[in-house]
XYZ file of C-alpha atoms in Angstrom:
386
model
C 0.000 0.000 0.000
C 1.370 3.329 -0.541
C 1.838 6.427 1.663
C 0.832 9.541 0.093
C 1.771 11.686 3.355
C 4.862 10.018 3.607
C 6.065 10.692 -0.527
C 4.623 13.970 0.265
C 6.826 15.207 2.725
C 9.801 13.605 0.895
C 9.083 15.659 -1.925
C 8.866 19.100 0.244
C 12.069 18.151 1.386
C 13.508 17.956 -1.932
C 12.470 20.808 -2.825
C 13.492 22.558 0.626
C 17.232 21.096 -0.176
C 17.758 21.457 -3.963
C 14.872 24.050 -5.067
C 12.766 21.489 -7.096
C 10.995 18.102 -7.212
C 9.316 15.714 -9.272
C 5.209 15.810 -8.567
C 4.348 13.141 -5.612
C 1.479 12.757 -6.543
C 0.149 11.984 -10.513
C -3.156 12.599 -11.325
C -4.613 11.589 -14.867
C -7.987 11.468 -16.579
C -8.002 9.233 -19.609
C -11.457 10.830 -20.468
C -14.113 13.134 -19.579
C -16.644 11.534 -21.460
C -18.964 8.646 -19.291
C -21.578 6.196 -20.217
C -24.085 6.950 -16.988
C -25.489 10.301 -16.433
C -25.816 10.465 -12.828
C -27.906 12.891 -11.207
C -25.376 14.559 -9.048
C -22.829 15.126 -11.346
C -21.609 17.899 -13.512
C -20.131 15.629 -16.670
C -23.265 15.744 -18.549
C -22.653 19.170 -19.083
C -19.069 18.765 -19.638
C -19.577 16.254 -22.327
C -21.281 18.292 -24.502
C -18.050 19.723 -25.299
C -15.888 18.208 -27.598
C -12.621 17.385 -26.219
C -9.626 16.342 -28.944
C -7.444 13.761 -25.835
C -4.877 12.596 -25.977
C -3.857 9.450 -27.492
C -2.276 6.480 -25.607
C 1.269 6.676 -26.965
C 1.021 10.548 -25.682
C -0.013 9.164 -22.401
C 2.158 6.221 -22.052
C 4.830 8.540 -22.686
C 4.160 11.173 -20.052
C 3.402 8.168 -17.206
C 6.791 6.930 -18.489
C 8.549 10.079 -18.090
C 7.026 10.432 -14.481
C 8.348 7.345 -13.461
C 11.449 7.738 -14.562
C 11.723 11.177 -13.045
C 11.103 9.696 -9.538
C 6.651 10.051 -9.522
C 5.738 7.811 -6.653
C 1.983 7.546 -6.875
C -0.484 7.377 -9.720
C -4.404 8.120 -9.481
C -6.235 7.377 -12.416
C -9.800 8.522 -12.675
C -11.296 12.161 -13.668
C -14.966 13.258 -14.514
C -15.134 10.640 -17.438
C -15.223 7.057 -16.563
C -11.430 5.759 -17.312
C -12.679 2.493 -18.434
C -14.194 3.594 -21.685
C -10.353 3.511 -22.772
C -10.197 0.364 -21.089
C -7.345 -1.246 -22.735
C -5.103 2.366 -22.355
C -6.218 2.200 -18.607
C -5.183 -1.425 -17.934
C -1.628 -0.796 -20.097
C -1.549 2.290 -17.696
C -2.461 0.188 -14.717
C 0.601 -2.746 -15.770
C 3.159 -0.058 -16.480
C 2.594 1.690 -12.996
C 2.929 -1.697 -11.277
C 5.874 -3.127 -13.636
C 7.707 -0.069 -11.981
C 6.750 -0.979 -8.176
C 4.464 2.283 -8.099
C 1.331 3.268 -5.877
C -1.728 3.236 -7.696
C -5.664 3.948 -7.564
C -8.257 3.673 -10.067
C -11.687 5.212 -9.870
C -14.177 4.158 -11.944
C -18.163 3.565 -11.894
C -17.433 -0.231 -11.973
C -20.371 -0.852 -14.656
C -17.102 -1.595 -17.734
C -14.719 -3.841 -15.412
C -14.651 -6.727 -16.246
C -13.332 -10.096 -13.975
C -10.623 -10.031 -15.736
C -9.382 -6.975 -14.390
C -9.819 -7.518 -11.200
C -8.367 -11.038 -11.118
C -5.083 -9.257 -12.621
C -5.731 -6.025 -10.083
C -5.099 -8.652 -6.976
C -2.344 -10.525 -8.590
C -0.255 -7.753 -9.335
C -1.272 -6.100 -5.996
C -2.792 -3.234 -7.062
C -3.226 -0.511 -4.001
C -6.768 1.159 -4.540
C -9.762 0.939 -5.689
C -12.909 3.251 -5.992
C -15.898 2.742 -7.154
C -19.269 4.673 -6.757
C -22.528 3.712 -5.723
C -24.821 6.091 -4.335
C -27.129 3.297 -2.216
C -27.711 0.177 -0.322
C -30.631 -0.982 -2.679
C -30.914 -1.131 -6.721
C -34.004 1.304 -5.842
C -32.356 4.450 -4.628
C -28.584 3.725 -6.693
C -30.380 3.163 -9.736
C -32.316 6.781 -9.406
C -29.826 8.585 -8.742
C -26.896 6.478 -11.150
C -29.047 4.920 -13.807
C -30.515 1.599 -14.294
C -28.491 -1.550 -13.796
C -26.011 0.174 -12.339
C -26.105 -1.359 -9.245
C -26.472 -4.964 -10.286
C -23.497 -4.469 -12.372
C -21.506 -2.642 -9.411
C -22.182 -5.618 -6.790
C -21.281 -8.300 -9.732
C -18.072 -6.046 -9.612
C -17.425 -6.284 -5.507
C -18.190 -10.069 -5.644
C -15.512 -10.826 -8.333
C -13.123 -8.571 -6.384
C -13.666 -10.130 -2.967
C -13.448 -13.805 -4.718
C -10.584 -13.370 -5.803
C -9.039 -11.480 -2.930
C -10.193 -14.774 -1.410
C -8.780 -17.367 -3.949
C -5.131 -15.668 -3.975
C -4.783 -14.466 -0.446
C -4.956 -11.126 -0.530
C -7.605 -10.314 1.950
C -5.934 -9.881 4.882
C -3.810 -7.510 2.786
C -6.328 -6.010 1.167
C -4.785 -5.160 -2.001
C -6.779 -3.274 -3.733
C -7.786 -1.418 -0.922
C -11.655 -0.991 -1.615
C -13.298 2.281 -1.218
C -16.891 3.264 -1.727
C -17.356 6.435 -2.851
C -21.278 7.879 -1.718
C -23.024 11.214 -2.732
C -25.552 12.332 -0.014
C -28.686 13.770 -1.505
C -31.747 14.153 -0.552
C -31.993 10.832 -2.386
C -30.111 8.965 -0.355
C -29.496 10.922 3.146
C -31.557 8.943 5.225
C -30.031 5.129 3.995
C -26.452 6.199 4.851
C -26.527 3.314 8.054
C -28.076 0.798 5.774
C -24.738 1.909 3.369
C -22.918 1.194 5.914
C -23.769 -2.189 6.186
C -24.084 -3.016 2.259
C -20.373 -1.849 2.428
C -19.058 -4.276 5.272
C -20.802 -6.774 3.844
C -19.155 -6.402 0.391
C -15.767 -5.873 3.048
C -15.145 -2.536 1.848
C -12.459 -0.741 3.787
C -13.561 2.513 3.360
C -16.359 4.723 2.949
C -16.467 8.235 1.062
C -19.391 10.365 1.699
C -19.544 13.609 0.217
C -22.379 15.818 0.125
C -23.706 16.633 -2.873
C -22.233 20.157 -4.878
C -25.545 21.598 -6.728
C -23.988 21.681 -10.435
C -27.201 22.298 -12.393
C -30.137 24.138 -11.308
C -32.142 21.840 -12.590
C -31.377 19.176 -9.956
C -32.076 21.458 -7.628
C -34.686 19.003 -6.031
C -32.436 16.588 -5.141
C -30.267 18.896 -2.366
C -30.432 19.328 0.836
C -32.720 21.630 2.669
C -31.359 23.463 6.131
C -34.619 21.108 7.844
C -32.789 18.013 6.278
C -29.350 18.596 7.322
C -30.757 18.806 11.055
C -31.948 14.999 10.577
C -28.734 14.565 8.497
C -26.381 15.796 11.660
C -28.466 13.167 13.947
C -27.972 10.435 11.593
C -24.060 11.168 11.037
C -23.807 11.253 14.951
C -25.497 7.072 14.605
C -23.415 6.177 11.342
C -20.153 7.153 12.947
C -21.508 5.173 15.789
C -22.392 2.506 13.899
C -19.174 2.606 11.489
C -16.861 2.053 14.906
C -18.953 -1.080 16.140
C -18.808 -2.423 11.838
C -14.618 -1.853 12.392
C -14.991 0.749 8.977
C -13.171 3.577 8.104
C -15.329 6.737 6.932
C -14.950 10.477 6.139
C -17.808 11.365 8.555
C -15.107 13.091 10.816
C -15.056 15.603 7.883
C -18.014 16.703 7.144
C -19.254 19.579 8.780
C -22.690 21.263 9.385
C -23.477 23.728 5.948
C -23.087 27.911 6.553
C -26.120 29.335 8.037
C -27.735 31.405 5.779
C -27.435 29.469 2.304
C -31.100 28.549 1.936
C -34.781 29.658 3.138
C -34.843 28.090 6.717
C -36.778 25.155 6.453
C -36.766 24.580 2.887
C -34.117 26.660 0.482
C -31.352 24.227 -0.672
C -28.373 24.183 1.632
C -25.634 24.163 0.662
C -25.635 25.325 -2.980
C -23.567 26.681 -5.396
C -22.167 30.429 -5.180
C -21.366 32.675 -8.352
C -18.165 31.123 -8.764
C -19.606 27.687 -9.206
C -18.689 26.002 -6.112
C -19.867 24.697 -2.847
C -19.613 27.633 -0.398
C -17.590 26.859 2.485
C -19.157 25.617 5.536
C -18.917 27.380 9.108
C -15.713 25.383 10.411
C -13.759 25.727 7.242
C -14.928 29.718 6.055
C -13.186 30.731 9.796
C -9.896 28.510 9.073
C -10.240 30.055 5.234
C -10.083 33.449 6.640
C -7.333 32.861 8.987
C -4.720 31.232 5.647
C -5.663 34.505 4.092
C -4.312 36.677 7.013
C -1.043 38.276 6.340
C -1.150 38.481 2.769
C 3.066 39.434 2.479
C 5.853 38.295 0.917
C 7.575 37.845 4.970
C 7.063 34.867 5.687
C 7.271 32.966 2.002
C 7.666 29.303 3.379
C 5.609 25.949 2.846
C 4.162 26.043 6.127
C 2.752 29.333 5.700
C 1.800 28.515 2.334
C -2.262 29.066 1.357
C -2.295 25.382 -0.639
C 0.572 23.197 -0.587
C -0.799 21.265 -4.092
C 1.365 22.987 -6.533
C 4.565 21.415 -5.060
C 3.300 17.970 -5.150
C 0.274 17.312 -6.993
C 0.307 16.725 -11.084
C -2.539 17.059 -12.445
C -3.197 15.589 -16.079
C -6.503 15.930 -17.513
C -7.983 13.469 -21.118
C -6.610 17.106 -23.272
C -3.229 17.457 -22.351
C -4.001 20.275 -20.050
C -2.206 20.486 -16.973
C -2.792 22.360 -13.434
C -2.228 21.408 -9.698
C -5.292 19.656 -9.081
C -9.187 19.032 -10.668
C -10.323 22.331 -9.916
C -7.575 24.455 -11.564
C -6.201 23.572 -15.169
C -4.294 26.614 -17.346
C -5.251 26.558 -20.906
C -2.139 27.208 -21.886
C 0.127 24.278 -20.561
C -0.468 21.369 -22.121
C 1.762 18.282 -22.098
C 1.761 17.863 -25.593
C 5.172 17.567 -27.330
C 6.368 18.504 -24.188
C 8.087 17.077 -21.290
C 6.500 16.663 -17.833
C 9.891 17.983 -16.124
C 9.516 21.322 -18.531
C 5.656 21.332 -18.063
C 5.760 20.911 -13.916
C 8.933 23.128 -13.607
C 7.160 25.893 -16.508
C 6.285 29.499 -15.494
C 2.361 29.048 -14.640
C 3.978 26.376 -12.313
C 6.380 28.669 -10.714
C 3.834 31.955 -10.693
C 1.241 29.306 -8.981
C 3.794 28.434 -5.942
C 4.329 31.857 -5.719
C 0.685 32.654 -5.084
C 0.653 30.477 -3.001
C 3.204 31.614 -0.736
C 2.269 35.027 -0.528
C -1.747 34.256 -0.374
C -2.758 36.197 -3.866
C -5.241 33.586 -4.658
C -6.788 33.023 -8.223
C -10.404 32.846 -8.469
C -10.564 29.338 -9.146
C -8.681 28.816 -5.604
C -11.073 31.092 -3.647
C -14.031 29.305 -4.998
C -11.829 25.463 -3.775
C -14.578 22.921 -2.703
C -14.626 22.111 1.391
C -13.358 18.634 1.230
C -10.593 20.039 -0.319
C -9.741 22.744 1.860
C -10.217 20.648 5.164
C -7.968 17.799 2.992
C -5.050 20.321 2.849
C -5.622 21.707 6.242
C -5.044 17.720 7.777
C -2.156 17.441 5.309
C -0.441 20.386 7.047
C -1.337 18.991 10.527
C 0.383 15.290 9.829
C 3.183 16.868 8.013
C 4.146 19.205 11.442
C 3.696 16.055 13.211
C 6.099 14.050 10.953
C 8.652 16.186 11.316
């Protein structure tokens, strides 16, 4: 299993003692096209674009140049569901293995085939997402499509057989997470989740509340009445998750900003100007206080607004490039080019420097909560490392 916190802070360290490193972390999105159209998410929209990707040489060859420049973990997944380039994704998924690297793979599970996953455990692949938004075919298929869920629990019962037939379950390679979207859907099935995903022995359990991307699924988000009932039942999953022996990002979820919605009934939280979730209570004071002392006096990681730009590659299905999902330039793309020039390039370097001195872009004031309170806990264990 790999150690993201741990490659991390061996990558601030290189860069502390020779003024540059090699990405920790490598982030790519084969494609942003899918073949669901979930309620919750925003790639329906996204798809309507046309996208010219990248081909598989060009991404073999940029994965090969990572790995040769020292890139210790690999995350495949992005809007799109990787597995429509399935055979790209599993050449991906062999080449990041042949070379002893971490990897994960997201994916909606509905294209894997037992094939995959029989080769996943052999070669000891480290993590696995998938995404299903319910306990029952009833509520997943709603909000995911139909069949999805029959074809996402044929997926889990290959995995776990053979976990089972070539010992890896006590190692539990892949690590299986279960990535759920809490709607108004869903909200009140998250303890019977709970127990779908110990059942399918699931090691982990995602829940993220939904981010209001299109007015028109406005219905399915959370009043201010419903988070009340959500808060109680959060209190009896994490409860529940201790006596089950499963890990859960419950801890992280706060309660939404007071204010975002008619009390009672106005959605809460939804989606500001600037397209994204505004941040809740806990996280809009901590946002405030990174933003304090906006200087060039104290330009050092720790006092850094977002320590992603140092160690986070982010490769998306059209070459484009930025620091993580949110934030891509359209003017750095990998193509014809290599990754040391792209990560090492100017936007790179202006980026760091924003960081440092807290002149944020607009994509990074308008950063998702999960993602703030993710950096904030990488800055904590980092300190605590040291």
């Amino acid at each position: 299993m790999y150690h993201p916190n741990r490659e991390i802070k061996r990558t601030l360290e290189q860069w502390y003692s020779s003024g540059e490193a090699p990405p920790a972390i490598f982030e790519l999105y084969p494609t942003k096209k899918c073949n669901l159209s979930c309620r919750t998410c925003i790639q329906h929209e996204l798809q309507k674009k046309n996208v010219a990707e990248l081909t598989d040489e060009e991404f073999i060859r940029i994965v090969r140049e990572a790995i040769e420049w020292g890139v210790a973990i690999f995350y495949i997944g992005g809007g799109g569901e990787p597995l429509l380039r399935h055979d790209l994704v599993i050449k991906l998924i062999e080449l990041i293995k042949e070379n002893r690297r971490g990897g994960s793979l997201t994916t909606n599970s509905t294209l894997l085939r037992e094939s995959d996953l029989e080769k996943m455990v052999l070669m000891g692949w480290d993590d696995i997402h998938i995404s299903i938004d319910g306990p029952t075919a009833e509520i997943n298929d709603y909000l995911r499509g139909s069949g999805t869920f029959e074809k996402a629990v044929r997926a889990l019962g290959w995995l776990n057989k053979y976990k089972s037939r070539h010992g890896n379950r006590s190692a539990t390679e892949p690590f299986l997470n279960l990535n759920f979207v809490i709607s108004k859907k869903n909200y009140r099935f998250m303890l019977d989740y709970l127990r779908f995903a110990r059942e399918n022995n699931a090691d982990y359990v995602l829940f993220n509340p939904m981010i209001l991307h299109d007015p028109s699924r406005s219905y399915l988000q959370l009043t201010e009445r419903d988070w009340e009932e959500v808060k109680v039942i959060m209190d009896q999953a994490r409860a529940l998750a201790g006596e089950l022996n499963l890990r859960t990002s419950l801890g992280d979820i706060g309660e939404p900003a007071s204010g975002s919605g008619k009390k009672g009934e106005g959605p809460s939280p939804s989606m500001n100007d600037s397209g994204a979730l505004p941040p809740w209570n806990n996280l809009k004071n901590k946002l405030h206080e990174m933003l304090k002392g906006k200087n060039e006096k104290n330009m050092s990681l720790e006092n850094a607004f977002c320590l992603k730009p140092w160690y986070h590659f982010v490769l998306h299905s059209d070459g484009y490039a930025g620091p993580c999902c949110i934030y891509k330039n359209p003017e750095i793309n990998v193509r014809g080019r290599p990754l040391r020039e792209v990560w090492l390039s100017e936007f790179f370097s202006q980026l760091r420097r924003a960081m440092l001195i807290k002149a944020l872009p607009p994509s990074c004031r308008a950063c998702p909560p999960i993602m703030l309170e993710e950096d904030l806990r990488l800055k904590k264990t980092l300190l605590r490392m040291r």
